[in-house]
JSON list of C-alpha atoms in Angstrom, two decimals:
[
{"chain": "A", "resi": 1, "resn": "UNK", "atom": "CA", "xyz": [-93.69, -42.86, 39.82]},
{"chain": "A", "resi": 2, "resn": "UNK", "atom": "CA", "xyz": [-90.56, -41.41, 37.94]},
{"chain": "A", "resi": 3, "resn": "UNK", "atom": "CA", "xyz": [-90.43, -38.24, 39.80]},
{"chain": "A", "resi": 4, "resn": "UNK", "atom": "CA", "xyz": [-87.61, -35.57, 39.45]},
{"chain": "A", "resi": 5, "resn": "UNK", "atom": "CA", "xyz": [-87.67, -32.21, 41.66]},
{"chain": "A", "resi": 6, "resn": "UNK", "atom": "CA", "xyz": [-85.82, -29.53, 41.11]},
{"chain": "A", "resi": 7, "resn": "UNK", "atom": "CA", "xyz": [-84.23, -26.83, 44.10]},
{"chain": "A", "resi": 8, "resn": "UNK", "atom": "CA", "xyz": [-85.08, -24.37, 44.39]},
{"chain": "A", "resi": 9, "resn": "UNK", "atom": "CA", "xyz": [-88.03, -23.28, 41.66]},
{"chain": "A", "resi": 10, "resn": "UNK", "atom": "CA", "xyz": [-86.92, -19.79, 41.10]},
{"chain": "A", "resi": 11, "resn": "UNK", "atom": "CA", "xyz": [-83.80, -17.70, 42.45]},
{"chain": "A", "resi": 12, "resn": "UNK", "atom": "CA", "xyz": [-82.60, -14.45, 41.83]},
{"chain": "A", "resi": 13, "resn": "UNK", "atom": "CA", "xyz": [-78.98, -13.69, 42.25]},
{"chain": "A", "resi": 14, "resn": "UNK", "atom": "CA", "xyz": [-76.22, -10.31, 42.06]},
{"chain": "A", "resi": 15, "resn": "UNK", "atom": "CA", "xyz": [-73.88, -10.38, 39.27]},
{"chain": "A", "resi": 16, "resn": "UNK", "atom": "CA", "xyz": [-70.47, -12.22, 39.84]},
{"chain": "A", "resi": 17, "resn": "UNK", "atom": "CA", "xyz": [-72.06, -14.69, 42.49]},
{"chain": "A", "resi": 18, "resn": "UNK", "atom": "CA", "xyz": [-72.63, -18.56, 41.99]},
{"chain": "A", "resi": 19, "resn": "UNK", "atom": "CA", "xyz": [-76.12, -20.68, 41.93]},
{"chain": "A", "resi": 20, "resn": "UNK", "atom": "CA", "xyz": [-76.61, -24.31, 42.58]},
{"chain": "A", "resi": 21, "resn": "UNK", "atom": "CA", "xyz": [-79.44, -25.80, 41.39]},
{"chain": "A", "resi": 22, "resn": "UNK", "atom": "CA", "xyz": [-79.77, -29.52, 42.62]},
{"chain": "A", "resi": 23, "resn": "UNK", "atom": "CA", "xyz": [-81.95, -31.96, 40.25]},
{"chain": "A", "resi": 24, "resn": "UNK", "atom": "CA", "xyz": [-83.55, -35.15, 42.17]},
{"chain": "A", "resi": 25, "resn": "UNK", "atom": "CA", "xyz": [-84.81, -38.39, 41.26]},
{"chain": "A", "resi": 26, "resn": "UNK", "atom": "CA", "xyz": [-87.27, -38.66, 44.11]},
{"chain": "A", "resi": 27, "resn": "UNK", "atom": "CA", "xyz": [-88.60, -42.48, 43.55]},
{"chain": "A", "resi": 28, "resn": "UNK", "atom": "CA", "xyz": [-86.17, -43.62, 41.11]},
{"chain": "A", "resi": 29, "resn": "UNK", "atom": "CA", "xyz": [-82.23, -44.12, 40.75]},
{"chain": "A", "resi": 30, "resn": "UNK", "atom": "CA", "xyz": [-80.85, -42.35, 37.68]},
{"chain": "A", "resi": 31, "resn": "UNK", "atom": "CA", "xyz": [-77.12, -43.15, 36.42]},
{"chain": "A", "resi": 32, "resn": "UNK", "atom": "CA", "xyz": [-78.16, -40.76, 33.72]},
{"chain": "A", "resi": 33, "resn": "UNK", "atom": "CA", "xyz": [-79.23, -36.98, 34.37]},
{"chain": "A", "resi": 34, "resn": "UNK", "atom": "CA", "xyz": [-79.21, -34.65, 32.07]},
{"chain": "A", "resi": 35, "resn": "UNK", "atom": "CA", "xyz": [-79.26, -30.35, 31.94]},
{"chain": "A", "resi": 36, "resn": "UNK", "atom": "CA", "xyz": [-80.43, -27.95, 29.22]},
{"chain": "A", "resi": 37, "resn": "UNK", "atom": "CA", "xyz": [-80.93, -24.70, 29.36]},
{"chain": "A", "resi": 38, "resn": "UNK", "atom": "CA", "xyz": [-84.68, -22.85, 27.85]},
{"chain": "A", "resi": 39, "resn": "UNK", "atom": "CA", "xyz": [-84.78, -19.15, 26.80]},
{"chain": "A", "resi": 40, "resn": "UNK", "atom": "CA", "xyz": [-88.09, -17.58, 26.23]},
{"chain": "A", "resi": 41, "resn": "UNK", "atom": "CA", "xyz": [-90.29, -18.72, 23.53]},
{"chain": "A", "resi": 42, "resn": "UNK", "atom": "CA", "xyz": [-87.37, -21.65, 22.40]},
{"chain": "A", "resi": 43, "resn": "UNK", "atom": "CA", "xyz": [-86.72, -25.01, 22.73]},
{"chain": "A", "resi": 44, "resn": "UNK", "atom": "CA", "xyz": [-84.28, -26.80, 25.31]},
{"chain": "A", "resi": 45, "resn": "UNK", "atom": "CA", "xyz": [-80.60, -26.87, 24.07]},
{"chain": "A", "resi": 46, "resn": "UNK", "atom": "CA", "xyz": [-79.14, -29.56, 26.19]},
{"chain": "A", "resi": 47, "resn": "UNK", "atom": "CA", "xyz": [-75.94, -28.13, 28.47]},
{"chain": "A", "resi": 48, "resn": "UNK", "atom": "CA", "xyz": [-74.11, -31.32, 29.74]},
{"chain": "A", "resi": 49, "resn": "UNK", "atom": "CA", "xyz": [-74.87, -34.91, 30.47]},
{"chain": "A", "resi": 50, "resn": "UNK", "atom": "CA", "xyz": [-74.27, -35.72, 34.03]},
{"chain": "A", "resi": 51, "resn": "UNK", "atom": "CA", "xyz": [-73.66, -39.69, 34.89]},
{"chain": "A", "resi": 52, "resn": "UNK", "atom": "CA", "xyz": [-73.24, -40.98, 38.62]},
{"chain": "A", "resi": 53, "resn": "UNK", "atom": "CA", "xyz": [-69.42, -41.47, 39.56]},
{"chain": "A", "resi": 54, "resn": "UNK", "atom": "CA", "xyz": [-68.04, -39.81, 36.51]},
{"chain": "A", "resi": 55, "resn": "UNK", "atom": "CA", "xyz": [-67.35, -36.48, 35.17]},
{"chain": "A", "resi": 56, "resn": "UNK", "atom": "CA", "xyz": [-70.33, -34.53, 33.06]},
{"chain": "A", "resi": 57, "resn": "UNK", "atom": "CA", "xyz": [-69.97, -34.41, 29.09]},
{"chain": "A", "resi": 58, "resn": "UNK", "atom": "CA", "xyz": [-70.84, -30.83, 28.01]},
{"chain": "A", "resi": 59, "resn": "UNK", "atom": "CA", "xyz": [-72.19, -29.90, 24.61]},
{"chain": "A", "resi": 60, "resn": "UNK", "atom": "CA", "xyz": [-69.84, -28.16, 22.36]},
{"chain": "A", "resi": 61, "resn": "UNK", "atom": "CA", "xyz": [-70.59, -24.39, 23.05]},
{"chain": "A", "resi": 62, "resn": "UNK", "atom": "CA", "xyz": [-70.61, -24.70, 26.94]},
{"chain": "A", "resi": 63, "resn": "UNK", "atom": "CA", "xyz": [-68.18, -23.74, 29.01]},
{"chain": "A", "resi": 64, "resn": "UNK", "atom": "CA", "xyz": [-67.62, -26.58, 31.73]},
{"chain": "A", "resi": 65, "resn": "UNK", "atom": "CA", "xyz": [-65.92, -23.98, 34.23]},
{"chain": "A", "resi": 66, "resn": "UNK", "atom": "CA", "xyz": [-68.80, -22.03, 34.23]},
{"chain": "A", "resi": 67, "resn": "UNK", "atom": "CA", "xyz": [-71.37, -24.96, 34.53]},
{"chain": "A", "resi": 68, "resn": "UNK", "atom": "CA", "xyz": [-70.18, -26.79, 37.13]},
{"chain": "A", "resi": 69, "resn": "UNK", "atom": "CA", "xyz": [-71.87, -30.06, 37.17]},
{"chain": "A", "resi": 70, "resn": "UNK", "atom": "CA", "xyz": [-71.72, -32.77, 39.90]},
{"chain": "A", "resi": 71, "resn": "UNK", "atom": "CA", "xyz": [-73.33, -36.54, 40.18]},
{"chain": "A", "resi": 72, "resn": "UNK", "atom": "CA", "xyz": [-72.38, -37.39, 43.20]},
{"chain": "A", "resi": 73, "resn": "UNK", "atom": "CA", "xyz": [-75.44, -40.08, 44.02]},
{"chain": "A", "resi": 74, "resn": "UNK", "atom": "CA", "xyz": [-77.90, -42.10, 41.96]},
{"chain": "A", "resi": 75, "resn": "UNK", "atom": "CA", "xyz": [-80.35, -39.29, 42.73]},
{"chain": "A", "resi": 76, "resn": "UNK", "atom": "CA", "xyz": [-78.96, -36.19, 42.83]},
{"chain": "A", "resi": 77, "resn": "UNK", "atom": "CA", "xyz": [-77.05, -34.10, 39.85]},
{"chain": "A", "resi": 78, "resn": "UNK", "atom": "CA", "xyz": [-76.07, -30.35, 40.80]},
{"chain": "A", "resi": 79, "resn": "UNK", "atom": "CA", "xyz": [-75.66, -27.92, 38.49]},
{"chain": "A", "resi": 80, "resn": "UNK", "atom": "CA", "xyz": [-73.66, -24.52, 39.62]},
{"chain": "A", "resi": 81, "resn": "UNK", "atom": "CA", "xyz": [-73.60, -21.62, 37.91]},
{"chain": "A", "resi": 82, "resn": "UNK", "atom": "CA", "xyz": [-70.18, -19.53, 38.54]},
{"chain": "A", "resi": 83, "resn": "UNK", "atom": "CA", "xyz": [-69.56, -16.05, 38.59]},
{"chain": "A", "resi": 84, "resn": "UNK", "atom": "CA", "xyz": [-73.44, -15.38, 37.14]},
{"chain": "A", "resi": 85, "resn": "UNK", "atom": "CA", "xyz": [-73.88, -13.10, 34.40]},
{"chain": "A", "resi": 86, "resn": "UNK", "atom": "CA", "xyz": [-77.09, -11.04, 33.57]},
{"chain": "A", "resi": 87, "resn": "UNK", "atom": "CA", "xyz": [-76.52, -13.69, 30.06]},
{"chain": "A", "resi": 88, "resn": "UNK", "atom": "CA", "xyz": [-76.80, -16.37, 32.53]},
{"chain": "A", "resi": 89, "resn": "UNK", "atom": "CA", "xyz": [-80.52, -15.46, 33.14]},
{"chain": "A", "resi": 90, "resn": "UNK", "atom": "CA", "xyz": [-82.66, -18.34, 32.03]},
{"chain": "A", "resi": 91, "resn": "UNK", "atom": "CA", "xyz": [-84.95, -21.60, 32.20]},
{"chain": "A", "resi": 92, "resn": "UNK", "atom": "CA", "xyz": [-82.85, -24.32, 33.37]},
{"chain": "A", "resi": 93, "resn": "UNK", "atom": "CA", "xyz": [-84.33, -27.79, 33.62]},
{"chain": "A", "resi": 94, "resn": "UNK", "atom": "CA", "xyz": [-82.83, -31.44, 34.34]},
{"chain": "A", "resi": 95, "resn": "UNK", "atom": "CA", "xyz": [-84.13, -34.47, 33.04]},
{"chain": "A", "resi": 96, "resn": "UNK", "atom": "CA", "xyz": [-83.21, -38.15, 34.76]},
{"chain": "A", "resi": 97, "resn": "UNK", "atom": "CA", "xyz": [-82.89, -41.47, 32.40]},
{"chain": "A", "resi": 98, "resn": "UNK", "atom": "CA", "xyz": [-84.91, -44.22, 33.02]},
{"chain": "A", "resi": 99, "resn": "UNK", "atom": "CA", "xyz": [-84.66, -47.55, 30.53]},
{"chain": "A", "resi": 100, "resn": "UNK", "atom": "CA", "xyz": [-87.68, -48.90, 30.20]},
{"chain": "A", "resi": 101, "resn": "UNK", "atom": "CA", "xyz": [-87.52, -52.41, 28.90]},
{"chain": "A", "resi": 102, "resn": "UNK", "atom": "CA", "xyz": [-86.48, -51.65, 24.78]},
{"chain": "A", "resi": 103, "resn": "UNK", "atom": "CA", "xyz": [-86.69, -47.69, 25.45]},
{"chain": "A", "resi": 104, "resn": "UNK", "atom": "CA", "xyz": [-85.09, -44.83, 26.88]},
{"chain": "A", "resi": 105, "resn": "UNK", "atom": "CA", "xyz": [-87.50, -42.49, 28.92]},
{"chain": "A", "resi": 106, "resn": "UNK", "atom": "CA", "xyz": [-86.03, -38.72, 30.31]},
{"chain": "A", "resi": 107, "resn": "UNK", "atom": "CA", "xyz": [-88.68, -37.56, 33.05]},
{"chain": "A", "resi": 108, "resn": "UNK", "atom": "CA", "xyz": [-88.28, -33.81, 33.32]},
{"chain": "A", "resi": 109, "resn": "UNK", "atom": "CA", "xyz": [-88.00, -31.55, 36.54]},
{"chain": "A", "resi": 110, "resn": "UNK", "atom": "CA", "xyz": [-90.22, -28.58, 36.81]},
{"chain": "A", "resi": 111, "resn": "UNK", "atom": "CA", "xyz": [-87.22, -26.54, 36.05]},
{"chain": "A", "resi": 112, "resn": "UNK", "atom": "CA", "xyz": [-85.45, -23.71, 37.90]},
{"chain": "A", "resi": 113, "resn": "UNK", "atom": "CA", "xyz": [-85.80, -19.61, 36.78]},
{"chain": "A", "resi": 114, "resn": "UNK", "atom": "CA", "xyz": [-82.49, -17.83, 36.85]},
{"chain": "A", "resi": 115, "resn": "UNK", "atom": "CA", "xyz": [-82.39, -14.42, 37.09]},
{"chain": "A", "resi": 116, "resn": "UNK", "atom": "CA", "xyz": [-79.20, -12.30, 37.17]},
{"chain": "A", "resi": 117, "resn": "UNK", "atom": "CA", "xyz": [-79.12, -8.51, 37.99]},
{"chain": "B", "resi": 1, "resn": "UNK", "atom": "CA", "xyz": [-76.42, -31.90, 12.69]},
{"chain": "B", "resi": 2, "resn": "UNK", "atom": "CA", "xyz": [-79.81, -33.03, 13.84]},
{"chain": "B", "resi": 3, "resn": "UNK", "atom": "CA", "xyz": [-82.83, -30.71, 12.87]},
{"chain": "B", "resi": 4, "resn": "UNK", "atom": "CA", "xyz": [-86.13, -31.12, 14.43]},
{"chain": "B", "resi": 5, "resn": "UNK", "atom": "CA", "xyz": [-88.54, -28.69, 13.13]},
{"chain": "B", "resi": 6, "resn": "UNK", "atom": "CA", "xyz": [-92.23, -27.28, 14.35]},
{"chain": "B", "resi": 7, "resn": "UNK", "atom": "CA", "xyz": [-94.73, -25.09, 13.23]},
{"chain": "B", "resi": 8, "resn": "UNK", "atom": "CA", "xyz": [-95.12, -22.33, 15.49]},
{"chain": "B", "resi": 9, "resn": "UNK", "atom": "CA", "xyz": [-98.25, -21.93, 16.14]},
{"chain": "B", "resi": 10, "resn": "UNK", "atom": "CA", "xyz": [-101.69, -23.56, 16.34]},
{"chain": "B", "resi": 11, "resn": "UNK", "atom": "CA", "xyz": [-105.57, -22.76, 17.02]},
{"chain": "B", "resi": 12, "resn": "UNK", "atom": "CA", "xyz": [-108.36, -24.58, 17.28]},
{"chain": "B", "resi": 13, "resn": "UNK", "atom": "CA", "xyz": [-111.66, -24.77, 19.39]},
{"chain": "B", "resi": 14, "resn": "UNK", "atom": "CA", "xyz": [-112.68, -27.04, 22.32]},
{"chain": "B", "resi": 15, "resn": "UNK", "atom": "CA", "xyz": [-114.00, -30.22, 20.82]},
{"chain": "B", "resi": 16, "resn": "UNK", "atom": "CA", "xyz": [-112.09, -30.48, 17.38]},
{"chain": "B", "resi": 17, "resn": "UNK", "atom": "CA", "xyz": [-109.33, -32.63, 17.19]},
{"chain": "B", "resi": 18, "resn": "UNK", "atom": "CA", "xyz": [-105.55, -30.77, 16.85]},
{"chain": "B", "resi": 19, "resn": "UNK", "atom": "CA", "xyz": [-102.63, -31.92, 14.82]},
{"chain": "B", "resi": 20, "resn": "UNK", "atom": "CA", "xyz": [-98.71, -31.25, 15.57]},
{"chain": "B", "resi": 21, "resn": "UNK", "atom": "CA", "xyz": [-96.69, -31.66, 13.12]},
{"chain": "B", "resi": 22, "resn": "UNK", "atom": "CA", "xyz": [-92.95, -32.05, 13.33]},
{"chain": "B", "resi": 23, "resn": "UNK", "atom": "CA", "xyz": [-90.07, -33.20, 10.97]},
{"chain": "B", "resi": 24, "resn": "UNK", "atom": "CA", "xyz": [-86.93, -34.13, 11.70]},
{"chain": "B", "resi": 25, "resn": "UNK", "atom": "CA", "xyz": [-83.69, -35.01, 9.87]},
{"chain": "B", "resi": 26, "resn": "UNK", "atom": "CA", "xyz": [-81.86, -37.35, 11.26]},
{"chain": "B", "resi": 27, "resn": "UNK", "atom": "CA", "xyz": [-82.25, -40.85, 9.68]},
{"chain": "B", "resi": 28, "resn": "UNK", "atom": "CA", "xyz": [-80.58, -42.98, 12.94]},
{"chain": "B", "resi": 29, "resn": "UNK", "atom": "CA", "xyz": [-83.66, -41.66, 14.89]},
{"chain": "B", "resi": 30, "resn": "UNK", "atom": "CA", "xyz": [-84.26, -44.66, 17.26]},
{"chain": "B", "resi": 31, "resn": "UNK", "atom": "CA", "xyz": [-86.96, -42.97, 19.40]},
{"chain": "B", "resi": 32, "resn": "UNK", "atom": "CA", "xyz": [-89.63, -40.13, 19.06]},
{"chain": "B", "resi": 33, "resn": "UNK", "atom": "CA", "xyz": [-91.29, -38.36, 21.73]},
{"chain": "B", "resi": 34, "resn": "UNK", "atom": "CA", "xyz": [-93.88, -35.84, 22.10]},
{"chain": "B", "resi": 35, "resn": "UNK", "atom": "CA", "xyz": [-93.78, -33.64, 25.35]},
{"chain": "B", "resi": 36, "resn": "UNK", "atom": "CA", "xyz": [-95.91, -31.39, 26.66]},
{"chain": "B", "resi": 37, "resn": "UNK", "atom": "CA", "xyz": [-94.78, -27.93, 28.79]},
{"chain": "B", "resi": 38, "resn": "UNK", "atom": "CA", "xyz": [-97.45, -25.97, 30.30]},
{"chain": "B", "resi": 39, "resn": "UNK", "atom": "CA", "xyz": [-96.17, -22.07, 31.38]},
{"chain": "B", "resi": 40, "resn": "UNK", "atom": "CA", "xyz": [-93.46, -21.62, 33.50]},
{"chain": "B", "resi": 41, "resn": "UNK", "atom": "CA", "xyz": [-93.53, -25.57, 34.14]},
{"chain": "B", "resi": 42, "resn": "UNK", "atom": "CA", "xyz": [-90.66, -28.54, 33.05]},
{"chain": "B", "resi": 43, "resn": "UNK", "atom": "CA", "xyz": [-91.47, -30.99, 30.81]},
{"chain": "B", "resi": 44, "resn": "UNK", "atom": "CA", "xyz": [-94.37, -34.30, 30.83]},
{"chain": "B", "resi": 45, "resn": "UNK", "atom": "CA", "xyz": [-94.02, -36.83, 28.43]},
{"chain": "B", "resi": 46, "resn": "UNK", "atom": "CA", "xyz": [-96.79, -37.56, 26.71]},
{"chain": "B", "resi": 47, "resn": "UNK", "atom": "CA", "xyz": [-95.72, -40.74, 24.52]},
{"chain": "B", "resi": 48, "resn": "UNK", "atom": "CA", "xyz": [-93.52, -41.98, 21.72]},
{"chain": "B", "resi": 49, "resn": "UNK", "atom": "CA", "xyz": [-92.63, -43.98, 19.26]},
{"chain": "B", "resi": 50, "resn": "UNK", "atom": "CA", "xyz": [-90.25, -46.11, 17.85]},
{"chain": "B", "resi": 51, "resn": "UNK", "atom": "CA", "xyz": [-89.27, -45.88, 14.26]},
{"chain": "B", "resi": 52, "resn": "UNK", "atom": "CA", "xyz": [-90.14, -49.54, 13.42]},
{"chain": "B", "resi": 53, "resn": "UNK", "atom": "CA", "xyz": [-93.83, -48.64, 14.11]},
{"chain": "B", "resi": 54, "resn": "UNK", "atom": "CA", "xyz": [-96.14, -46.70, 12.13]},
{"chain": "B", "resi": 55, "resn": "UNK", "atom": "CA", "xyz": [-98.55, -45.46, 14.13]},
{"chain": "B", "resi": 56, "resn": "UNK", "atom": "CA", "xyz": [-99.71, -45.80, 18.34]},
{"chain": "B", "resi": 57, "resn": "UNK", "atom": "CA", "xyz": [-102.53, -44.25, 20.31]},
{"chain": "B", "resi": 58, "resn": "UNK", "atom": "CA", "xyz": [-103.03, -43.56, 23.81]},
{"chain": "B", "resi": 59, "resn": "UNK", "atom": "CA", "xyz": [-106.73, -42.68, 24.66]},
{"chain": "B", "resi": 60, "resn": "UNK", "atom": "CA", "xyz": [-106.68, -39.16, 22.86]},
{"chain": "B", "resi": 61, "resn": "UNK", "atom": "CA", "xyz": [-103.58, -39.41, 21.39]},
{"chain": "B", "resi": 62, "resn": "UNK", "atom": "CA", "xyz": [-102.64, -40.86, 18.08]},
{"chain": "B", "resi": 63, "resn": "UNK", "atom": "CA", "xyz": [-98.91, -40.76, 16.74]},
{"chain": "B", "resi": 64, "resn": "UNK", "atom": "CA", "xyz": [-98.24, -41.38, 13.35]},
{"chain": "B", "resi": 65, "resn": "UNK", "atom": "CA", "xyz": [-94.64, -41.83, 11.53]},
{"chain": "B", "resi": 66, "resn": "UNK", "atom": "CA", "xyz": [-94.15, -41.69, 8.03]},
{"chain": "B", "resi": 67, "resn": "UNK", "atom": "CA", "xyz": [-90.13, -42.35, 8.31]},
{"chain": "B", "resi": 68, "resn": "UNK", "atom": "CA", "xyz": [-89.60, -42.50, 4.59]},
{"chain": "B", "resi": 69, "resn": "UNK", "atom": "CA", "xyz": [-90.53, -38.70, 4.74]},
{"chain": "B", "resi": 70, "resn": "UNK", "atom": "CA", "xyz": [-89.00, -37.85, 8.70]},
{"chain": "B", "resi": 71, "resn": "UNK", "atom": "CA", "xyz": [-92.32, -37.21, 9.57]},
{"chain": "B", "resi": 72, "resn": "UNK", "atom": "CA", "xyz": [-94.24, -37.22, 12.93]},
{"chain": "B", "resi": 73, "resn": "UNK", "atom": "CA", "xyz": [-97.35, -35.96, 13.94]},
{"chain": "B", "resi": 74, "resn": "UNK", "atom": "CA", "xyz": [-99.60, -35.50, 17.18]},
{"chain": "B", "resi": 75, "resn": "UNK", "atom": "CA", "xyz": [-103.09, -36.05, 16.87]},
{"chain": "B", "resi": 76, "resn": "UNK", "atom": "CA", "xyz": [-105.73, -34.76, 20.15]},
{"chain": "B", "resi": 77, "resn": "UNK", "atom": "CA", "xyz": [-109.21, -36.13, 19.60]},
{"chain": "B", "resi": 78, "resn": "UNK", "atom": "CA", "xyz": [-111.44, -33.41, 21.34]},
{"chain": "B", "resi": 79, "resn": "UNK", "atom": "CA", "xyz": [-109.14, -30.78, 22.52]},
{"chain": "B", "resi": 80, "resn": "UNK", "atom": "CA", "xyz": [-109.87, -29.60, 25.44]},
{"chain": "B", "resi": 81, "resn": "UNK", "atom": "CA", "xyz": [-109.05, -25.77, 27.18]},
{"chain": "B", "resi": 82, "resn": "UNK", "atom": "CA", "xyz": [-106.52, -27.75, 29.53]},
{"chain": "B", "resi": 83, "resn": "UNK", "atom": "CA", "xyz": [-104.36, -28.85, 26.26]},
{"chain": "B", "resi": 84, "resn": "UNK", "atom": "CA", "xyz": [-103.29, -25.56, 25.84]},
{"chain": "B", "resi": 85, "resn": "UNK", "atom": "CA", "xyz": [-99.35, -25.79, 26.04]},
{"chain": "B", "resi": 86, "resn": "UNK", "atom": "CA", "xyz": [-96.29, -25.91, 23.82]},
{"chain": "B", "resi": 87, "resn": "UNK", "atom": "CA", "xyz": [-95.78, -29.76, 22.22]},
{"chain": "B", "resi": 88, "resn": "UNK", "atom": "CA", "xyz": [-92.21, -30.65, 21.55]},
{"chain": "B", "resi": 89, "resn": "UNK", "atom": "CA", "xyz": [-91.38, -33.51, 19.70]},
{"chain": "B", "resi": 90, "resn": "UNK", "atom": "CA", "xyz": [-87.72, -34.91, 20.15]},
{"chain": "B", "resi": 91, "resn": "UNK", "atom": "CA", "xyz": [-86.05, -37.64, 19.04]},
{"chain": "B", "resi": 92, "resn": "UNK", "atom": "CA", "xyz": [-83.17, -39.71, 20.01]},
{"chain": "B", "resi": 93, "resn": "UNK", "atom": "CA", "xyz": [-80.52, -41.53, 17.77]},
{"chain": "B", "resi": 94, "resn": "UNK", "atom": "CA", "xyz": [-80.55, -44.96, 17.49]},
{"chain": "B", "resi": 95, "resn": "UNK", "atom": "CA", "xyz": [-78.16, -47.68, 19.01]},
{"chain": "B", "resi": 96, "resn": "UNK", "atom": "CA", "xyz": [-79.49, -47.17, 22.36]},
{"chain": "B", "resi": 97, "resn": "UNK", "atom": "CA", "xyz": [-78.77, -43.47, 21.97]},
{"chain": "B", "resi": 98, "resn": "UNK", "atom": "CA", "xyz": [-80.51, -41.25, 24.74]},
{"chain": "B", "resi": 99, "resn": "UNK", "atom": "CA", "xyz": [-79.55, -37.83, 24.04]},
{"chain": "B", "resi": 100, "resn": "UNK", "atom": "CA", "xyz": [-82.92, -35.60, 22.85]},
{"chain": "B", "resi": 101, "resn": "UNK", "atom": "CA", "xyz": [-82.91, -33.12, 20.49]},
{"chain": "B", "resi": 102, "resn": "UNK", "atom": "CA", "xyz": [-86.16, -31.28, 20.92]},
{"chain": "B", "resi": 103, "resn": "UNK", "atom": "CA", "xyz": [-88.03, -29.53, 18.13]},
{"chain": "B", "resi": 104, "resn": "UNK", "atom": "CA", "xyz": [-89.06, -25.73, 18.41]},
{"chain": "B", "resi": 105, "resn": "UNK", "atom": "CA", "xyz": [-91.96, -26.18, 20.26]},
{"chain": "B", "resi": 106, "resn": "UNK", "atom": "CA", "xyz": [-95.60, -25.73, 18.64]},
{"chain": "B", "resi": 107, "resn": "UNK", "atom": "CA", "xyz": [-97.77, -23.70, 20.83]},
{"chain": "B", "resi": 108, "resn": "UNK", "atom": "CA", "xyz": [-101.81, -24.79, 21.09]},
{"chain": "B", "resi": 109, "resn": "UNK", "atom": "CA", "xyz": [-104.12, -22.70, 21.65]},
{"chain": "B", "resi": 110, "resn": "UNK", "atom": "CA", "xyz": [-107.78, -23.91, 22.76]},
{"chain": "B", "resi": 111, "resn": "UNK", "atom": "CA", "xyz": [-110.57, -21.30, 21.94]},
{"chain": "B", "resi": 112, "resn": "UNK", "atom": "CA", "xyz": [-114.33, -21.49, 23.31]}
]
């Protein structure tokens, strides 16, 4: 169980056009899905928190009109990149929230490779 | 801020047991985790650990906490050539918090 896809795996797109990457909870309903971002060789810097219903919180440092992020069922988030930029070019992954009885548990997609020419 | 740091890097041969260390600075940390990422893959939770406990194991795992110092640590009885990855720890604030911050990511390396 607690399965979370990602679409598509890796995608290569032309400067100035937009990406959207979806994020799935495939056996599980998630109020609570989250995106960072990965360069090479470094850790995950969380983007935004997405929750079902509501608009996404976005860490300070991210602009929310670039990454636009969209919860529109208990198991799918979307995250769209506009107007890509060869900066834009990294690991993205999404995580989904699970509560497990006293605990919080984030399952992690396989993560999506950006690349922007 | 929170800080969650790593060492880089670590070695060791098939059969020996490997420790991760991490350390972290946040004193509210509810939750610890230890993930692993394999190349070019997302992220599988390996375990964790709440800050009221000292120490838990999971079949080759161990995780101990020394909270007085922020310390956590990762131990793999008998590494084997498939636990070669990066191991991030993370933690998560307390009250229920759920927001990770991850650590820099150690990567182990299994040698023959």
């Amino acid at each position: 169980g607690a399965v979370v896809s990602q679409h598509p795996s890796w995608v290569i797109c032309k400067s100035g056009t937009s990406v959207k990457i979806e994020c799935r909870s495939l056996d599980f309903q998630a109020t609570t899905m989250f995106w960072y971002r990965q360069f090479p060789k470094q850790s995950l810097m969380l983007m935004a928190t997405s929750n079902e219903g509501s608009k996404a919180t976005y860490e300070q440092g991210v602009e929310k009109d670039k990454f636009l992020i969209n919860h529109a069922s208990l198991t799918l988030s979307t995250l769209t990149v506009t107007s890509a930029h060869p900066e834009d070019s990294s690991f993205y992954i999404c995580s989904a929230m699970i509560r497990d009885r006293d605990s919080y548990e984030q399952y992690f997609g396989p993560g999506t490779r950006l690349t922007v020419t | 801020g929170e800080d969650v740091e790593q060492s880089l890097f670590l070695s060791v041969r098939e059969g020996d047991s490997s420790v991760i260390n991490c350390t972290y600075t946040d004193s509210s940390s509810t939750y610890l985790y230890w993930y692993k990422q394999e190349p070019g893959a997302g992220l599988q939770l390996l375990t964790y650990i709440f800050s009221n406990m000292d120490m838990k194991q999971d079949q080759r795992l161990t995780v101990l906490l020394n909270k007085k110092d922020k310390h956590l640590s990762l131990r793999i009885a008998d590494t084997q050539t498939g636990d070669s990855a990066i191991y991030f720890c993370a933690e998560s604030p307390g009250g229920g918090g759920n927001k990770l911050t991850f650590g820099t990511g150690t990567q182990l390396k299994v040698e023959l």
